[in-house]
Coordinates of C-alpha atoms in Angstrom, one line a residue:
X1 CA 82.3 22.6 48.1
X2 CA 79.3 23.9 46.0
X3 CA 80.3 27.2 43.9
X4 CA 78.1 30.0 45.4
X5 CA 77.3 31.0 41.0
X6 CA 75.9 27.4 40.9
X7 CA 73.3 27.6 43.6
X8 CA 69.9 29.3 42.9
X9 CA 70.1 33.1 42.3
X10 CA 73.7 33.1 42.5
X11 CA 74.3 34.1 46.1
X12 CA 77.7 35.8 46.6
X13 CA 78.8 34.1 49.7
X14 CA 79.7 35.0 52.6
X15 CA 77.1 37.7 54.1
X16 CA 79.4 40.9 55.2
X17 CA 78.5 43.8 56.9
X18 CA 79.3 46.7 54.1
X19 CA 78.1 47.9 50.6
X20 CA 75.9 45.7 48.4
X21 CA 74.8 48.1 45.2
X22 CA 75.6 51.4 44.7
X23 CA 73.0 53.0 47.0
X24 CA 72.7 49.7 49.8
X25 CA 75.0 49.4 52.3
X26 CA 74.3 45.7 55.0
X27 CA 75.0 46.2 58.7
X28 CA 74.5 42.8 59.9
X29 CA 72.6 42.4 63.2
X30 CA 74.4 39.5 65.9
X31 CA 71.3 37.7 66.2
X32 CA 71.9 34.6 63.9
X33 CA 70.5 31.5 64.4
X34 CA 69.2 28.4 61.7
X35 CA 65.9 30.6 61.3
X36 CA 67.7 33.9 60.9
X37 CA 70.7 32.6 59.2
X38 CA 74.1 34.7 59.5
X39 CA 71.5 36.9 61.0
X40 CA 69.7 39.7 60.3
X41 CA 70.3 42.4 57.4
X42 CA 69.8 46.2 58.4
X43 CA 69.9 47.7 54.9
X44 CA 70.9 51.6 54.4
X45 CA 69.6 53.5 51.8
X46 CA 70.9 56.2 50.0
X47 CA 71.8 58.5 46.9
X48 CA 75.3 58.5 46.5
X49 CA 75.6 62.4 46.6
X50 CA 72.8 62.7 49.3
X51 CA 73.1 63.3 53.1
X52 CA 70.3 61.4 53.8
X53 CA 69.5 57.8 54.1
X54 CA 66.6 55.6 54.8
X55 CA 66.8 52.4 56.9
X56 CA 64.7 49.3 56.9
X57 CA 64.8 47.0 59.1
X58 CA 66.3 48.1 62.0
X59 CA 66.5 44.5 63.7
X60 CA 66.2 43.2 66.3
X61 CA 66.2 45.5 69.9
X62 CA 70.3 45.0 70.5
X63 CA 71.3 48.7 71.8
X64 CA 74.8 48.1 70.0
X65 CA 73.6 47.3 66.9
X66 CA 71.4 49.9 66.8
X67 CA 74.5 52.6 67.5
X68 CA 76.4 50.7 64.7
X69 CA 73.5 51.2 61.9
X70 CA 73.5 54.8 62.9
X71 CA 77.3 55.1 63.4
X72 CA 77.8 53.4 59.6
X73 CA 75.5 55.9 58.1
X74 CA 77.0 58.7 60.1
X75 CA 80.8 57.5 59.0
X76 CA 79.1 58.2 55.4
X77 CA 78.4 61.6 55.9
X78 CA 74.5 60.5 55.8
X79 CA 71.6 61.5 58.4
X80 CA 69.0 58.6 58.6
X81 CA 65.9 60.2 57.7
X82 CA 63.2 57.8 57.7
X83 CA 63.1 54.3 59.6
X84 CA 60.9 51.3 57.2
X85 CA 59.7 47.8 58.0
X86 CA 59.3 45.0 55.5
X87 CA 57.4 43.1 58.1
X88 CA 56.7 42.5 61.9
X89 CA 58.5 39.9 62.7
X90 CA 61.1 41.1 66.3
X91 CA 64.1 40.1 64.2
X92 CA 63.3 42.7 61.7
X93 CA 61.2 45.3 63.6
X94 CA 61.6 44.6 67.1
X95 CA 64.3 47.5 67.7
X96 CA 62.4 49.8 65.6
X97 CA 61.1 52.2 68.9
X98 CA 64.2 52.4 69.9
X99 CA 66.1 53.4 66.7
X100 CA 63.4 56.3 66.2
X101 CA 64.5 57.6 69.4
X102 CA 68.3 57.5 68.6
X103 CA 67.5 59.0 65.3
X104 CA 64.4 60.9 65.4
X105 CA 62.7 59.2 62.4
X106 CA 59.1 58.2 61.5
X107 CA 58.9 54.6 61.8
X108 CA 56.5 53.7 58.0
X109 CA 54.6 49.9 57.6
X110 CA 52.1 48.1 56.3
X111 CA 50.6 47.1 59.7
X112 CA 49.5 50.9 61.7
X113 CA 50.5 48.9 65.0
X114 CA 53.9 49.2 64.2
X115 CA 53.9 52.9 62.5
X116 CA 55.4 55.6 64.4
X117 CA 54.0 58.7 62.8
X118 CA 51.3 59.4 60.4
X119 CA 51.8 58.0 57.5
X120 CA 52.1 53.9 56.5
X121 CA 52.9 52.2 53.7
X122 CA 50.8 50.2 50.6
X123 CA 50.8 48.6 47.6
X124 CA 51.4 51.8 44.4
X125 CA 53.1 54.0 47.3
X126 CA 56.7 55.8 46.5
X127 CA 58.7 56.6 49.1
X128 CA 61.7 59.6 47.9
X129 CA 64.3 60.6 50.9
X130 CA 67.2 62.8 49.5
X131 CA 66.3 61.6 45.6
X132 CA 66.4 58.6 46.4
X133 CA 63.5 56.4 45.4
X134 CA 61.8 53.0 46.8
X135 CA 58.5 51.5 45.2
X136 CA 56.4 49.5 48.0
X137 CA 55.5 46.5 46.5
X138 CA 52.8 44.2 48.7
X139 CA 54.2 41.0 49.1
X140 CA 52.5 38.7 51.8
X141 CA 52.2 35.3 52.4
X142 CA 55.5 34.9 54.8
X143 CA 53.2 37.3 56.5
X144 CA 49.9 38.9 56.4
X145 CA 52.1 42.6 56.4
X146 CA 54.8 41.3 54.5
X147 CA 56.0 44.0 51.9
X148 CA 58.8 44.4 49.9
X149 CA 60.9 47.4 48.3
X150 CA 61.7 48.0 44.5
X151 CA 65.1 50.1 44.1
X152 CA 65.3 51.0 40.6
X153 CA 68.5 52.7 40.1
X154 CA 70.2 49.6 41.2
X155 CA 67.8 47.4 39.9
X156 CA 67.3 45.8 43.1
X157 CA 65.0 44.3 45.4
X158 CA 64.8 44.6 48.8
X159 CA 62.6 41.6 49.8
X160 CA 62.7 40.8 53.9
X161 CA 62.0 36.9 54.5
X162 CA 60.0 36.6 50.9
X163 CA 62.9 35.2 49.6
X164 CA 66.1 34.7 51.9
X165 CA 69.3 34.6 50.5
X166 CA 69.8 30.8 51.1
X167 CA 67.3 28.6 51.8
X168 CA 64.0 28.8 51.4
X169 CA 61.4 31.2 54.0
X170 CA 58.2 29.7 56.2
X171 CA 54.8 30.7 55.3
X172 CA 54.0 31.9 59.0
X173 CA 50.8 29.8 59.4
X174 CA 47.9 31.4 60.6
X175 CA 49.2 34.4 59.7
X176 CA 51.0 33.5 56.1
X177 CA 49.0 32.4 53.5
X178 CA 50.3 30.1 50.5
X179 CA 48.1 31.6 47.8
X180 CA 49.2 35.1 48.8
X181 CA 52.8 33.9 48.7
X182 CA 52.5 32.3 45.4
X183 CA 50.9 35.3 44.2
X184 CA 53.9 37.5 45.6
X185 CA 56.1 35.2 44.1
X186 CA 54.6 36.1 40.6
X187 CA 54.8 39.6 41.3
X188 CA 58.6 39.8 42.1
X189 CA 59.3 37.7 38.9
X190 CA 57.4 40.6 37.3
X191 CA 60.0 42.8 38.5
X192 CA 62.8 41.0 36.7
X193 CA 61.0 40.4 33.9
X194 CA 59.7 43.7 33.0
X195 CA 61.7 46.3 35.0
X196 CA 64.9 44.4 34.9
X197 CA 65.7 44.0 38.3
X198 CA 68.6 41.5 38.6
X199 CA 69.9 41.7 42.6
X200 CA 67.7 40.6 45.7
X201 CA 69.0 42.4 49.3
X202 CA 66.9 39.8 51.4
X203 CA 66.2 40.5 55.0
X204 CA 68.9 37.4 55.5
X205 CA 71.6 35.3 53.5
X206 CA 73.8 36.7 51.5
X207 CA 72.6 39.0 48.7
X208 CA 71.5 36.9 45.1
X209 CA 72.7 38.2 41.4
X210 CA 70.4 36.5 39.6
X211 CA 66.5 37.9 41.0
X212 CA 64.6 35.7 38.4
X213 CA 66.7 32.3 39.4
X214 CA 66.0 33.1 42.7
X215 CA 61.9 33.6 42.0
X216 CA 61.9 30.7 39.9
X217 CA 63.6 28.1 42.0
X218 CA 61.0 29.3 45.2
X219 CA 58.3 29.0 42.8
X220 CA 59.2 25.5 41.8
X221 CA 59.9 24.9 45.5
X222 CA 57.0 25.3 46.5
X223 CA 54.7 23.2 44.0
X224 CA 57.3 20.3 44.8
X225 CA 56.2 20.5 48.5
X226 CA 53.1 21.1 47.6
X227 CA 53.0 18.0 45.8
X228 CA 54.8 16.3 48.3
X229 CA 51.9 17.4 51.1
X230 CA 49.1 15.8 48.9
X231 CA 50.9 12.8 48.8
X232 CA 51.9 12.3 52.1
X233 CA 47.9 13.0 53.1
X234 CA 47.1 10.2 50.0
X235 CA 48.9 8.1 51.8
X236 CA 47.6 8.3 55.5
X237 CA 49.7 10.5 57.5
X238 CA 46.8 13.3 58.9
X239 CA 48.3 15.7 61.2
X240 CA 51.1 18.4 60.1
X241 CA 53.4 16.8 62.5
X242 CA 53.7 13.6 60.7
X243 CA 53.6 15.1 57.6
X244 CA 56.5 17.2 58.6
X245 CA 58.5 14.0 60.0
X246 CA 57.8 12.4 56.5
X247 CA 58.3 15.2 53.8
X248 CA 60.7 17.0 56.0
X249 CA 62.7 14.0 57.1
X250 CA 66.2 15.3 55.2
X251 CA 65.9 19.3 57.3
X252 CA 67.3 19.9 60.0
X253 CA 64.8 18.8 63.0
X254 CA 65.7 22.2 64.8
X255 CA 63.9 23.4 61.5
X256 CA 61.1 21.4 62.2
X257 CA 58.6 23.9 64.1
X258 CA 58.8 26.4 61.7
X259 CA 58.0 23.7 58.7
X260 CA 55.0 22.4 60.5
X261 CA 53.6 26.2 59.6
X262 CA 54.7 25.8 56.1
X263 CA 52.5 22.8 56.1
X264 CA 49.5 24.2 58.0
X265 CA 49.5 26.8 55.6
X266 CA 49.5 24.1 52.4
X267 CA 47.3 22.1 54.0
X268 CA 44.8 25.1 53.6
X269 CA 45.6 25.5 50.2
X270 CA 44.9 22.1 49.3
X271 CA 41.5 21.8 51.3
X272 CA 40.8 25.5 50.1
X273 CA 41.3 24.2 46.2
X274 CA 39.5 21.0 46.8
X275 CA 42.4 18.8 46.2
X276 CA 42.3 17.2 49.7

């Protein structure tokens, strides 16, 4: 049995509903499944002395796991005051409507088709809820919309499917792009290098200690299947299918449809940098 500190940003195990930092508390949504892993994380945001708390990603649209989000938060003596997405995808944003009714918040993303209310969310904007404080910081590439959330006092990360807690994420072909991943990628290591952030709350997996492992090992992920893609094309197999059946031979084949995006979208990369 591998020793969770060994593994790439030293995840701490077994993924628990309950706090994470000082200010994040997980309430784990019963939708898991080998893309969503032990399924996905509802994260609750708040100053210890405050009342009020934000929420991003509400989940997926499960009527009892919405009323437990708002039940932990209530237990806490906190009000949820504002509702945010990290992306689109249902499993993170699909229960969204829903929890804005049971709580009466604003709904803030990147994309206005999921918004509820007047105000969204981009790259330089600060969101403060009862002192608390969140930096947006644009992150796509998993998705066009994809956007992750700085928390400084616990020098955290909040980072949705840009990096998972095990595993590796999909860039979501058309949709993802491999450049703009790579370029999030950079940016997040930017975080740990020069604002010391050391913990990653993903939107799935257990949380990670070690932020920069965790950058660095998708980073050198990615230009080994990278690498691996402009071989397998070198070498005759045209179509994303086969080069999934040949570079992703050792994955899971449930796996399979998800990395035949990740391969679309390198397969752009390469033909967009003239290397195929």
């Amino acid at each position: 049995m591998t020793d969770a500190a060994a593994l790439p940003g030293r995840p701490r195990g077994v993924v628990l509903s309950g706090p994470a930092t000082t200010r994040a508390v997980n309430v784990l949504a019963p939708n898991a499944s080998p893309m969503t892993l032990d399924g996905t994380n509802t994260w609750i945001l708040a100053e210890p002395d405050s009342s009020l708390a934000v929420v991003v990603d509400p989940g997926p649209l499960h009527e009892a796991h919405l009323r437990n989000v708002v039940d932990t938060a209530e237990r806490a003596g906190k009000r949820v005051a504002l509702t945010l997405l990290t992306h689109g995808h249902p499993d993170h944003a699909e229960g969204a409507a829903r929890f804005a009714e049971l709580t009466g918040t604003e709904v803030r993303a990147l994309d206005p088709a999921l918004r509820l209310g007047d105000e969204g969310l981009g790259a330089g904007d600060v969101v403060t809820v009862g002192g608390l404080e969140l930096r947006v910081v644009p992150t796509p590439g998993h998705t066009t919309d994809s956007l992750s959330f700085h928390l400084p006092a616990d020098r955290a990360v909040l980072t949705g499917d840009t990096i998972l807690g095990r595993g590796t994420t999909v860039v979501a072909h058309p949709d993802g792009r491999l450049g703009d991943y790579l370029d999030s990628l950079r940016r997040l290591r930017s975080l740990t290098v020069d604002d010391g952030v050391h913990t990653v709350l993903p939107g799935h997996g257990p949380v990670l200690e070690d932020a920069q492992g965790a950058v660095e090992y998708y980073l050198a992920h990615r230009a080994h299947r990278l690498a691996q893609v402009e071989t397998a094309v070198e070498n005759g197999y045209p179509t994303a299918s086969e080069i999934v059946a040949h570079v992703y031979a050792d994955v899971d084949r449930s796996l399979w449809p998800a990395a035949e995006l990740s391969v679309r979208a390198q397969l752009d990369y390469l033909e967009e940098h003239g290397l195929i």
